[in-house]
Coordinates of C-alpha atoms and ligand atoms in Angstrom, one line a residue:
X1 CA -98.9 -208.3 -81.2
X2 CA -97.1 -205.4 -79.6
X3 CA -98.8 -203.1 -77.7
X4 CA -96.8 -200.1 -77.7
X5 CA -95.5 -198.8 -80.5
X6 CA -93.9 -195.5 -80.6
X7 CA -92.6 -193.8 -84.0
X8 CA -89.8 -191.1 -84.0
X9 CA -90.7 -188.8 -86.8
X10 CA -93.8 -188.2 -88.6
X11 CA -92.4 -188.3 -91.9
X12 CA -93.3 -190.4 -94.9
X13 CA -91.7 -193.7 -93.4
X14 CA -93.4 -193.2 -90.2
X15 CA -96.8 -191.9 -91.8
X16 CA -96.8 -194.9 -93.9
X17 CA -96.3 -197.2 -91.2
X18 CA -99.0 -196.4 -89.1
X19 CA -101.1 -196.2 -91.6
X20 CA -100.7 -199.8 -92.5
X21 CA -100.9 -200.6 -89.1
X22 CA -104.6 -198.3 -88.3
X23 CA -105.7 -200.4 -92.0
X24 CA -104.8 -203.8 -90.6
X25 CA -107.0 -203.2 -87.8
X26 CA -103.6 -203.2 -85.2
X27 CA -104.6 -203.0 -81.7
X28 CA -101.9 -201.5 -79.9
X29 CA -101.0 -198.0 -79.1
X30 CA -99.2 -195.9 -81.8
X31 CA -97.8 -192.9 -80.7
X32 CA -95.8 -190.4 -83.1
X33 CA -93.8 -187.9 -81.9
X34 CA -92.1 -185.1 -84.2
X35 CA -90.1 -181.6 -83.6
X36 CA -92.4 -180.1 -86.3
X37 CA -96.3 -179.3 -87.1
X38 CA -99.1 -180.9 -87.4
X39 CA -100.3 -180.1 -91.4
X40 CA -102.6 -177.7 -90.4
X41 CA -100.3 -175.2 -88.8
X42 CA -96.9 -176.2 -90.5
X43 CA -95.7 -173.3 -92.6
X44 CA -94.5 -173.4 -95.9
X45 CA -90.8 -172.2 -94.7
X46 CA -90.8 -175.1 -92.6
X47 CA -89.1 -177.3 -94.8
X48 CA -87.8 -180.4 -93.2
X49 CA -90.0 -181.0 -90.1
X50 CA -93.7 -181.6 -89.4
X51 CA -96.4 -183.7 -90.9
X52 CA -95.1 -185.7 -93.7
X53 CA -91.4 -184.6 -93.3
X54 CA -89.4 -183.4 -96.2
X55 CA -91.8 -185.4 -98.0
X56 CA -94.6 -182.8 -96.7
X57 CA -93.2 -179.7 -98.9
X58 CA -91.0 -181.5 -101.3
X59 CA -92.0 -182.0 -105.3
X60 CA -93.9 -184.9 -105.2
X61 CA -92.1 -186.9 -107.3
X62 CA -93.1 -190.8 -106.5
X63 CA -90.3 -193.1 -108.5
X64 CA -91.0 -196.4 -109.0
X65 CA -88.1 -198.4 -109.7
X66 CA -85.8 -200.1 -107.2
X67 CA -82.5 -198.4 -108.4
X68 CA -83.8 -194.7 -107.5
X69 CA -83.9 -193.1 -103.7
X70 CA -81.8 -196.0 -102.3
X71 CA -82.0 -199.2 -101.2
X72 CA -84.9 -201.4 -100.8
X73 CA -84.2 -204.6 -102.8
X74 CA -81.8 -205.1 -101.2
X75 CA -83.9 -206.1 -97.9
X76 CA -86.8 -206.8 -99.1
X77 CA -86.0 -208.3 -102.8
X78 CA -87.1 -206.8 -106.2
X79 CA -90.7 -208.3 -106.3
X80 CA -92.0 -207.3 -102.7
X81 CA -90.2 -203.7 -102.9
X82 CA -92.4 -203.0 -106.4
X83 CA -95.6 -204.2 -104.1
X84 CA -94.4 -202.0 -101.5
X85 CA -94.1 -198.8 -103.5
X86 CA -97.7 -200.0 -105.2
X87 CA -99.1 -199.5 -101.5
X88 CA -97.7 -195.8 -101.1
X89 CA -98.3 -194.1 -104.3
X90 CA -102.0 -195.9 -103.3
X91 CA -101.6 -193.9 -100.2
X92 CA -100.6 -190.8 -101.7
X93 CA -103.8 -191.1 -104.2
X94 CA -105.8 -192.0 -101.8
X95 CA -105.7 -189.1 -99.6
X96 CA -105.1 -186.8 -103.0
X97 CA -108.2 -184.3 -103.3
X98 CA -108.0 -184.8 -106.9
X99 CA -106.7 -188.6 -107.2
X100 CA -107.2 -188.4 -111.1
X101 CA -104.8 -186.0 -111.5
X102 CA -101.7 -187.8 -110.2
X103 CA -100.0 -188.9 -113.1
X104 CA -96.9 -191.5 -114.3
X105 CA -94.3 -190.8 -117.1
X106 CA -93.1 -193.3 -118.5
X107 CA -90.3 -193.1 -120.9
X108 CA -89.2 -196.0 -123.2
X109 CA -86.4 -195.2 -125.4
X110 CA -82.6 -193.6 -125.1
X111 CA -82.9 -190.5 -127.2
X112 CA -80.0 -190.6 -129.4
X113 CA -79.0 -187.0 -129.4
X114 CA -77.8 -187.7 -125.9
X115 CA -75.0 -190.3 -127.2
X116 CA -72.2 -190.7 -127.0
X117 CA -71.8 -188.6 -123.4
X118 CA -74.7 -189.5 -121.6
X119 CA -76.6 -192.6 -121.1
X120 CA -80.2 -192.1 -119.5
X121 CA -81.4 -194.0 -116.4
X122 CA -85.5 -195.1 -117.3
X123 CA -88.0 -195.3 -114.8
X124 CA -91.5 -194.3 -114.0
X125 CA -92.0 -191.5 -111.8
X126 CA -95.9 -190.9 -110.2
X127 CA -96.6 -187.1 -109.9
X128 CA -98.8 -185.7 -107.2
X129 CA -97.9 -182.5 -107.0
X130 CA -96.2 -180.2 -104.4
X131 CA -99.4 -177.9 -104.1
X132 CA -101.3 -180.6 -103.7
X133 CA -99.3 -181.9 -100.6
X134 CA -100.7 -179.4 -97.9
X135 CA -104.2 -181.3 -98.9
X136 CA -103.3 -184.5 -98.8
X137 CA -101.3 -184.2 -95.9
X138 CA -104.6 -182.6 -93.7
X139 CA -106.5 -185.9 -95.0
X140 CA -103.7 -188.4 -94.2
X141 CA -103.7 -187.0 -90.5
X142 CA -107.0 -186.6 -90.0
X143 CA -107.3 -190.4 -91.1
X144 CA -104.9 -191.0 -88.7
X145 CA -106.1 -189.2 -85.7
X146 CA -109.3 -190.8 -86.3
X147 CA -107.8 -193.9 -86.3
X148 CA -106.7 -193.9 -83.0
X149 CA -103.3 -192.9 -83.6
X150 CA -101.6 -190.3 -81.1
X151 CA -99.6 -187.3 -82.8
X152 CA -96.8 -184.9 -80.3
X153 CA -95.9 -182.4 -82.3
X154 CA -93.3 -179.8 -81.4
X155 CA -91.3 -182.1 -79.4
X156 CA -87.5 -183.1 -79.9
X157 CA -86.6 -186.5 -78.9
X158 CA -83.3 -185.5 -77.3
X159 CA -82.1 -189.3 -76.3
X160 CA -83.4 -192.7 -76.4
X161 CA -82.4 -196.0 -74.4
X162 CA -82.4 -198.8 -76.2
X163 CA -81.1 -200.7 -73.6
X164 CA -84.3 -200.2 -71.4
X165 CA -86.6 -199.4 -74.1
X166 CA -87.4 -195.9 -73.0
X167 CA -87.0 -192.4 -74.9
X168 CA -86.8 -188.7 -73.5
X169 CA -87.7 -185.1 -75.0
X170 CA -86.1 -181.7 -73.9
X171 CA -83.0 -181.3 -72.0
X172 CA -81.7 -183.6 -69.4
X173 CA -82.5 -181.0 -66.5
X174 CA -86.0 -180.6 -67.1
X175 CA -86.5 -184.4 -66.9
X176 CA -88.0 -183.5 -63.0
X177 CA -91.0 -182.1 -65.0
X178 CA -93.8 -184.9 -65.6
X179 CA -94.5 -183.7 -69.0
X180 CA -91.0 -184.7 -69.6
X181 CA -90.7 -187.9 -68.1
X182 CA -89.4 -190.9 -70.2
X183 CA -92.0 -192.4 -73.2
X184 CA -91.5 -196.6 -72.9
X185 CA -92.1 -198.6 -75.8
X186 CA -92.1 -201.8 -76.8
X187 CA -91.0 -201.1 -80.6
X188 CA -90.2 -197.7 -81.8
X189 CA -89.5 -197.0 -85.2
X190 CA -86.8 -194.4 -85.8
X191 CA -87.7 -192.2 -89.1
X192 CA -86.4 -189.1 -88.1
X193 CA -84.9 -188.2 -92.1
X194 CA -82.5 -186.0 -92.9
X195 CA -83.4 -183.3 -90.2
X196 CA -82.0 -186.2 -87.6
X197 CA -79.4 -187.7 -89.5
X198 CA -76.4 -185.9 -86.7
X199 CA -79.0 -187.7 -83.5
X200 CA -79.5 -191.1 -85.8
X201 CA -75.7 -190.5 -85.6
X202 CA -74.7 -190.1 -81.9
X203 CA -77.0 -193.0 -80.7
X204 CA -75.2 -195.1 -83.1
X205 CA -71.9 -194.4 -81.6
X206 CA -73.5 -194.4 -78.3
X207 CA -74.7 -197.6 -78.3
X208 CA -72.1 -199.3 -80.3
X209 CA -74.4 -200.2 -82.9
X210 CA -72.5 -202.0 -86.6
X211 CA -72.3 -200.3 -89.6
X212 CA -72.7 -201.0 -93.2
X213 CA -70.4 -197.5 -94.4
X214 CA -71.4 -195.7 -97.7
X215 CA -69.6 -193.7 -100.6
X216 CA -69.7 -189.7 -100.9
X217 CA -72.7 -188.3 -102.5
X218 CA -71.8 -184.0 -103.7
X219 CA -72.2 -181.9 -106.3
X220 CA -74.1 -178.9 -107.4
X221 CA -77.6 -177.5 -108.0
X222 CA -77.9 -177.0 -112.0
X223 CA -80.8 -174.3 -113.1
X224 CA -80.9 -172.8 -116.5
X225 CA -84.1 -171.8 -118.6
X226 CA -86.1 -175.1 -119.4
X227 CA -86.7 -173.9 -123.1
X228 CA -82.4 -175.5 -123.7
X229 CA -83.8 -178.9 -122.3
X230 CA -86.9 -178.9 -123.8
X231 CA -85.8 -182.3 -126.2
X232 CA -85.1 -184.2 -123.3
X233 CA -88.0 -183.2 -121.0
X234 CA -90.6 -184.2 -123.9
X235 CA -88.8 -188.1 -123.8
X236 CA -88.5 -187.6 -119.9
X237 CA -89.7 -185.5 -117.5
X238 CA -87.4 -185.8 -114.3
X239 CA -84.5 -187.1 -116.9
X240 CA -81.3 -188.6 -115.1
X241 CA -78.3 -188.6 -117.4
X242 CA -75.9 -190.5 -116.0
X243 CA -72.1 -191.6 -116.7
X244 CA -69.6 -193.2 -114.9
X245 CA -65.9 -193.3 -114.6
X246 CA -65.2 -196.8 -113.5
X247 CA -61.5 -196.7 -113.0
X248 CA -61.7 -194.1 -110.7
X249 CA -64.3 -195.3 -108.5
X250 CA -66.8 -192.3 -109.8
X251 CA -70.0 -191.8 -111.1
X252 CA -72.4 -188.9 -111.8
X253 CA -76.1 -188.5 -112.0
X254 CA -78.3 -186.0 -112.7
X255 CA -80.7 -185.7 -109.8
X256 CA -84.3 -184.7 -109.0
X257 CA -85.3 -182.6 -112.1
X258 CA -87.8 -179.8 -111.6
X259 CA -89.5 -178.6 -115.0
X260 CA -92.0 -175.6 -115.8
X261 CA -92.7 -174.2 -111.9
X262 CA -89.2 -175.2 -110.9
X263 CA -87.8 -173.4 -108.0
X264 CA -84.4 -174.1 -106.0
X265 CA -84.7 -175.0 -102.3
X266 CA -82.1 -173.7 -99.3
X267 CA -81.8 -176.8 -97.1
X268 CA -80.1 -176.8 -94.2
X269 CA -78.2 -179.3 -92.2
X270 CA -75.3 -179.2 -89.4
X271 CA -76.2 -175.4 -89.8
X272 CA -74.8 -175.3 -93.0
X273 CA -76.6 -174.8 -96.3
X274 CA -76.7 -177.0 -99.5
X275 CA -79.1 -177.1 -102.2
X276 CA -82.1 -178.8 -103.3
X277 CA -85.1 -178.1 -105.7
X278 CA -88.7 -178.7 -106.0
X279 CA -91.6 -177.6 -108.7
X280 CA -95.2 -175.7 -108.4
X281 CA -97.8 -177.6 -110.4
X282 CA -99.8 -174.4 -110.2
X283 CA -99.6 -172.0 -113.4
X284 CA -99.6 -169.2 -111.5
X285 CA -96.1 -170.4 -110.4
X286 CA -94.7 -171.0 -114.0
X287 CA -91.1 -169.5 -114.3
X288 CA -90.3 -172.2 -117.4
X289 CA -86.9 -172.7 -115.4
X290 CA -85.4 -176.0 -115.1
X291 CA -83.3 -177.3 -112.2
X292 CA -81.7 -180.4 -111.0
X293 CA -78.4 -182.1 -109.1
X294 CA -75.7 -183.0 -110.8
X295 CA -74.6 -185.4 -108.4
X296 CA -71.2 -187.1 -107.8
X297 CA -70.9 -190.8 -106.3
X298 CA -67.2 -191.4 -104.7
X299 CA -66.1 -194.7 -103.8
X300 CA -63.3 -195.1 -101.6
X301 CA -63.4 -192.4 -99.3
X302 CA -61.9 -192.9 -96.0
X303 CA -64.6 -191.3 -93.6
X304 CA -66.9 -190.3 -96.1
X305 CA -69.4 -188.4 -93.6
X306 CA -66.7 -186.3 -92.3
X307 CA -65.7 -185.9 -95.8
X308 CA -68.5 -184.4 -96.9
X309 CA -69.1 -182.6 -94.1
X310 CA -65.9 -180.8 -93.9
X311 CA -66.2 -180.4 -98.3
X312 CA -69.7 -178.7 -97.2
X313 CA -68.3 -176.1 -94.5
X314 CA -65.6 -174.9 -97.5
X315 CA -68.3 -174.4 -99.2
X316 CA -69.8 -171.5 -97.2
X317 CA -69.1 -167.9 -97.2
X318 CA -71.2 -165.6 -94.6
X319 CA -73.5 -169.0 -93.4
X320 CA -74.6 -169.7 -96.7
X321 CA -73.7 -171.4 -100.0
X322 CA -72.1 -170.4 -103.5
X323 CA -73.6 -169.4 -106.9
X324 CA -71.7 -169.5 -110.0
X325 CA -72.8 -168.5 -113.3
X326 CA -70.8 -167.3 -116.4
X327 CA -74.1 -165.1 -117.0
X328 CA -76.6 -165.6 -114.6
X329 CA -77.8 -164.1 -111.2
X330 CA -79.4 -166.3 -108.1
X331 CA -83.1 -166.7 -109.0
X332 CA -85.9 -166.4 -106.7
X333 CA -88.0 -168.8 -104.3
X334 CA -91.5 -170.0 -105.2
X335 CA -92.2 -167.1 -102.1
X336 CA -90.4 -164.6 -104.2
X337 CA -87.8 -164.5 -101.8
X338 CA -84.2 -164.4 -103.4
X339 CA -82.3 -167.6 -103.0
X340 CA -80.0 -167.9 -100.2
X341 CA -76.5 -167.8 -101.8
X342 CA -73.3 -165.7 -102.9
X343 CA -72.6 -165.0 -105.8
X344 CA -68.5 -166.3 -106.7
X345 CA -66.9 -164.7 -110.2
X346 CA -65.0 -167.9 -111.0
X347 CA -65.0 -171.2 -110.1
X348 CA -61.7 -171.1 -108.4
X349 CA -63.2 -171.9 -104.9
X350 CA -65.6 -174.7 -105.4
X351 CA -62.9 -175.9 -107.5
X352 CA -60.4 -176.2 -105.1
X353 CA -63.0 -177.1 -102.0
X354 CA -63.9 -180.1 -104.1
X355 CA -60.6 -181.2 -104.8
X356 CA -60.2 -183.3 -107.0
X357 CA -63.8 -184.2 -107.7
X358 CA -65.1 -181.0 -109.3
X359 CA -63.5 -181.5 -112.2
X360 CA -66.3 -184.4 -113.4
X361 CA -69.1 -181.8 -112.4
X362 CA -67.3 -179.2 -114.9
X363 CA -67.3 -181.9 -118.2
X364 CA -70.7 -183.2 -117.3
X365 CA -71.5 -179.4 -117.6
X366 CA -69.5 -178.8 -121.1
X367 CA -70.6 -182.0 -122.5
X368 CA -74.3 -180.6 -121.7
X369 CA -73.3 -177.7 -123.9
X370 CA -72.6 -180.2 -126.4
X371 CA -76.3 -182.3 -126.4
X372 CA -78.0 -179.4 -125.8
X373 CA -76.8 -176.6 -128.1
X374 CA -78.5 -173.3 -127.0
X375 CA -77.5 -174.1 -123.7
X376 CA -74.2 -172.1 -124.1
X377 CA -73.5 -170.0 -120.7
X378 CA -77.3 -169.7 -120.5
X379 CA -77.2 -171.6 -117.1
X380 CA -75.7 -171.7 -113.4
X381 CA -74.9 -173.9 -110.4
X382 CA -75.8 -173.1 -106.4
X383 CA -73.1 -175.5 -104.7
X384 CA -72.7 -177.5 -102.5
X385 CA -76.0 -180.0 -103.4
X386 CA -75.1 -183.1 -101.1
X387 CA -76.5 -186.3 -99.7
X388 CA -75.1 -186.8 -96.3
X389 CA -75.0 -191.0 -96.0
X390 CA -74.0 -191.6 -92.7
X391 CA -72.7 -194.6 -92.0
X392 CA -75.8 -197.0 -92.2
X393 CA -76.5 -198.9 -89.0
X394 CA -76.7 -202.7 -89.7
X395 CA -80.2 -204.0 -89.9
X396 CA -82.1 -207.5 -90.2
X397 CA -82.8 -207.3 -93.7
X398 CA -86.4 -209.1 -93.3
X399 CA -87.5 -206.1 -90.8
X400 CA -84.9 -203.3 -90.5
X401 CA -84.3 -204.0 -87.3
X402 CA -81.3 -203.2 -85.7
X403 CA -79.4 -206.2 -85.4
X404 CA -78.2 -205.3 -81.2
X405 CA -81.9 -204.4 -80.8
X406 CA -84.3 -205.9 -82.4
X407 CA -87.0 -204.0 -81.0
X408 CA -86.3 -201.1 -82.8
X409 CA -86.5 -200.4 -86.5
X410 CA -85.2 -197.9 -88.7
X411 CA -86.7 -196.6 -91.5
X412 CA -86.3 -194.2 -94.5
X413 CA -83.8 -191.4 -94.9
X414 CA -82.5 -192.5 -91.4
X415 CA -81.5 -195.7 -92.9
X416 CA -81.1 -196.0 -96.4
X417 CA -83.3 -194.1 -98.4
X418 CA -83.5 -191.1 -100.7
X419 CA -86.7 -190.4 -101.9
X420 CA -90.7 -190.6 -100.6
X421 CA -91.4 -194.3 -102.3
X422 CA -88.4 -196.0 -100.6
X423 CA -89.1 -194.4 -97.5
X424 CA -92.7 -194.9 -97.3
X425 CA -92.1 -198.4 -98.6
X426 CA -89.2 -199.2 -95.7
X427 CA -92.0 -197.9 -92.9
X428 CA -94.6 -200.4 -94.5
X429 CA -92.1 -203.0 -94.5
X430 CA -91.9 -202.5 -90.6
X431 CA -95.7 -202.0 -90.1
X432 CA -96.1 -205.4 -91.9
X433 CA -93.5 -207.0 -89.9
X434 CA -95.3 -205.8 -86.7
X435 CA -98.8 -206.9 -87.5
X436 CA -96.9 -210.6 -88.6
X437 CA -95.3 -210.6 -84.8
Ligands
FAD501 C1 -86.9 -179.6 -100.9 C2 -87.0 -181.2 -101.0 C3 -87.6 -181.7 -102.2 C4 -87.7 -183.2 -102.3 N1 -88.3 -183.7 -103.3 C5 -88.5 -185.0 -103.4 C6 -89.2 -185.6 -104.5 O1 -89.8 -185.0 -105.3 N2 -89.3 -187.0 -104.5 C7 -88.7 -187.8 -103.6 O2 -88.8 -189.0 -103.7 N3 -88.0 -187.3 -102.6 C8 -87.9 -185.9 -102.4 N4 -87.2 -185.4 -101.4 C9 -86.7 -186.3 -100.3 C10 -87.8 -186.9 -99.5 O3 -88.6 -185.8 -99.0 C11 -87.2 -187.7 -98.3 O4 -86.4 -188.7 -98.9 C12 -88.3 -188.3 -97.5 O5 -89.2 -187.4 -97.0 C13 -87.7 -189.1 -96.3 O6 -88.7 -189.6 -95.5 P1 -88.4 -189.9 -93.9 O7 -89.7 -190.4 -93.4 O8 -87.2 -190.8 -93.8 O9 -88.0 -188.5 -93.3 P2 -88.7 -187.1 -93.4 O10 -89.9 -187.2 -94.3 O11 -87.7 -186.1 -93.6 O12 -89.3 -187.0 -91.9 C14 -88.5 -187.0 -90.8 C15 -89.3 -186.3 -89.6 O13 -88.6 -186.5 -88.4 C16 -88.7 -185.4 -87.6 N5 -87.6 -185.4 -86.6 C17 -86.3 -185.4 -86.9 N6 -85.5 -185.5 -85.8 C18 -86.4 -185.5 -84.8 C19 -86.3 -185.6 -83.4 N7 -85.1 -185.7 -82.8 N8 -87.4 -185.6 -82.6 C20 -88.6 -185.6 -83.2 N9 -88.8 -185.5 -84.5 C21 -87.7 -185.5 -85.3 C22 -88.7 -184.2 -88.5 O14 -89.3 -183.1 -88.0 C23 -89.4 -184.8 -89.8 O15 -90.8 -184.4 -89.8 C24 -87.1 -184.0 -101.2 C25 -86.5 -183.4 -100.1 C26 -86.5 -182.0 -100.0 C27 -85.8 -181.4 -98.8

């Protein structure tokens, strides 16, 4: 069994991890090191970083089905990556101060008001709640400190080398001082998310490591008043209309719905900002808004990182994102802070910076006006929304390992997940892996 294992990130892939290890009764040392806070200082602008990750602050929305939040089947196979999503939503009730309240919708049926221009992807999504997060996160870590597991918060792992299985945090020149000498390990586990997609980045060109590449994932953040969706919501609550354009190598999705409390979320990466949402299960909170991607897939982009990434940068005016609506202003955050964007008259710029993509994004929008009828100009978009998949290093499928070093894992949104069950399930994959070695 390995006795030192060290875990880049404390976010769900990581959190899960140890915490399969600590219940199998693992012997060795686990040491997790993150930029952010532990859950008891972490603040609620602190988005992306600190106990939990994104997953810490995010909506809480558990799916449970193996085409949603990326890939896991295809490592693991359909059967095991259901058991592996059974043992985190088990985690996330388990460390829920009120377990009973975590609930699954379920829908069955198409509607059929949504035909002919939409079909609707069905799957169960588990609900826990972003208020309740902050709780469950303090329990989770104080099962974990008492499990023997050693936490280093607000530290940056600047480099690692794989080659001699070493790491090092803070800047090159201060590597004289002790506290910053190198960490060894004999398997570290790299979930460091989104927030260290540009680092999961450089080590892979660093270190030559193969790739598996991936299409483009853009679009826009849709919010309009929930009461136009209302049909839809009562058959599903986080619906995901979908349609795809075959011949053209295109599909589009709508992503991550927030109902009720639904507020839209600044995120920001490569210091630029895209959008995101999230919902408040407390009343007090209620804005009976509705919000949600409207994500585009593109096949066949050459480079699609740099793509994106250069699509994104258009995108900006004054370090910030765009807000279109024929009617509409920006709304505010769950802090009553106004959302971070500016405001655009037409939709000549997104249009152009999108080239020749947006169009889809504009008839997904007009068709909506068609299924839901007192939807009408009633709504707006903050742009860009994006999903940055870097190139994905290439792993052993039976314990996402890399295949040059197969010593170190990675797991979650540093691989190639989307969501907290598929990253939570990709760390318990690993931890299981360990215990088995
Ligand atoms: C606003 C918002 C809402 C969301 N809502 C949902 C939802 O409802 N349902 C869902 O399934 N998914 C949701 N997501 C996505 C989900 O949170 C992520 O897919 C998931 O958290 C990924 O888990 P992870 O462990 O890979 O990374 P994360 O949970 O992001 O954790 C990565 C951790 O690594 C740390 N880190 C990064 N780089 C370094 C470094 N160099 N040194 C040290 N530490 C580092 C970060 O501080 C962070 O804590 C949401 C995301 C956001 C931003």
């Amino acid at each position: 069994m390995s006795k030192n294992v060290v875990m880049v990130g404390a976010g769900v892939a990581n959190v899960n991890a140890a915490t399969k290890l600590i219940d199998n009764g693992f012997k060795g040392k686990i040491t997790i090191i993150d930029m952010g806070k532990n859950p008891y200082d972490r603040k609620y602008s602190e988005v992306m970083e600190g106990f939990l990750g994104a997953g810490g602050w995010s909506d809480g929305k558990l799916t449970y089905h193996t085409s949603i939040g990326g890939q896991l089947s295809k490592y693991t196979g359909e059967e095991k990556a259901m058991e592996l999503f059974d043992q985190v939503i088990a985690n996330f009730k388990r460390f829920h101060p009120k377990p009973e309240e975590v609930q699954c919708s379920n829908p069955i049926a198409e509607p059929e008001f949504i035909k002919p221009y939409f079909g609707l992807r069905l799957f169960p999504v588990w609900h826990v709640g972003t208020d309740y997060l902050h709780e469950i996160g303090k329990n989770w870590y104080d099962f974990l400190v008492e499990g023997g597991v050693e936490f280093i918060w607000e530290t940056k792992v600047t480099s690692i080398d794989f080659d001699n299985n070493e790491l090092f945090i803070g800047e090159e020149e201060s590597f004289v001082d002790p506290k910053n000498w190198p960490i060894s390990y004999d398997k570290l586990i790299f979930g460091v998310g989104k927030s260290g997609i540009d680092f999961g980045k450089a080590l892979a060109e660093q270190f030559e490591l193969p790739t598996e590449s991936k299409p483009v994932q853009i679009g826009v953040r849709f919010e309009a008043p929930q009461k136009h969706f209302q049909k839809l919501i009562d058959v599903s609550y986080d619906f995901k209309l979908y349609r795809k354009y075959e011949d053209k190598g295109v599909s589009l999705r709508s992503f991550c719905t927030n109902n009720n409390a639904a507020y839209v979320a600044v995120e920001e990466t490569y210091g630029d900002h895209s959008y995101n949402g999230h919902a408040k299960k407390d009343e007090s909170f209620r804005n009976d808004m509705t919000n949600f991607g409207i994500l585009m897939e593109v096949q066949g982009i050459d480079k699609p990182f740099e793509w994106s990434r250069d699509v994104v940068k258009k995108l900006q005016i004054d370090g910030t994102g765009l807000y279109y609506s024929p009617t509409r202003k920006p709304s505010t955050t769950s802090e009553g802070e106004n959302v971070s964007a500016i405001q655009v008259d037409t939709l000549h710029k997104i249009a152009k910076s999108m080239q020749p993509y947006f169009m889809y994004v504009y008839d997904f929008i007009e068709d909506m006006k068609k299924v839901f009828p007192t939807l009408n100009d009633d709504w707006g978009i903050y742009v860009p929304e994006v999903k940055y998949l870097s190139p994905e290093p290439l792993v052993d499928y039976t314990n996402l390992a890399l295949t040059k070093y197969p010593n170190v894992h990675f797991v979650g949104d540093a691989l190639s997940a989307r969501g907290i069950t598929v990253s939570g399930a990709q760390g318990t994959y690993v931890a299981e892996h360990i215990l088995k070695s």
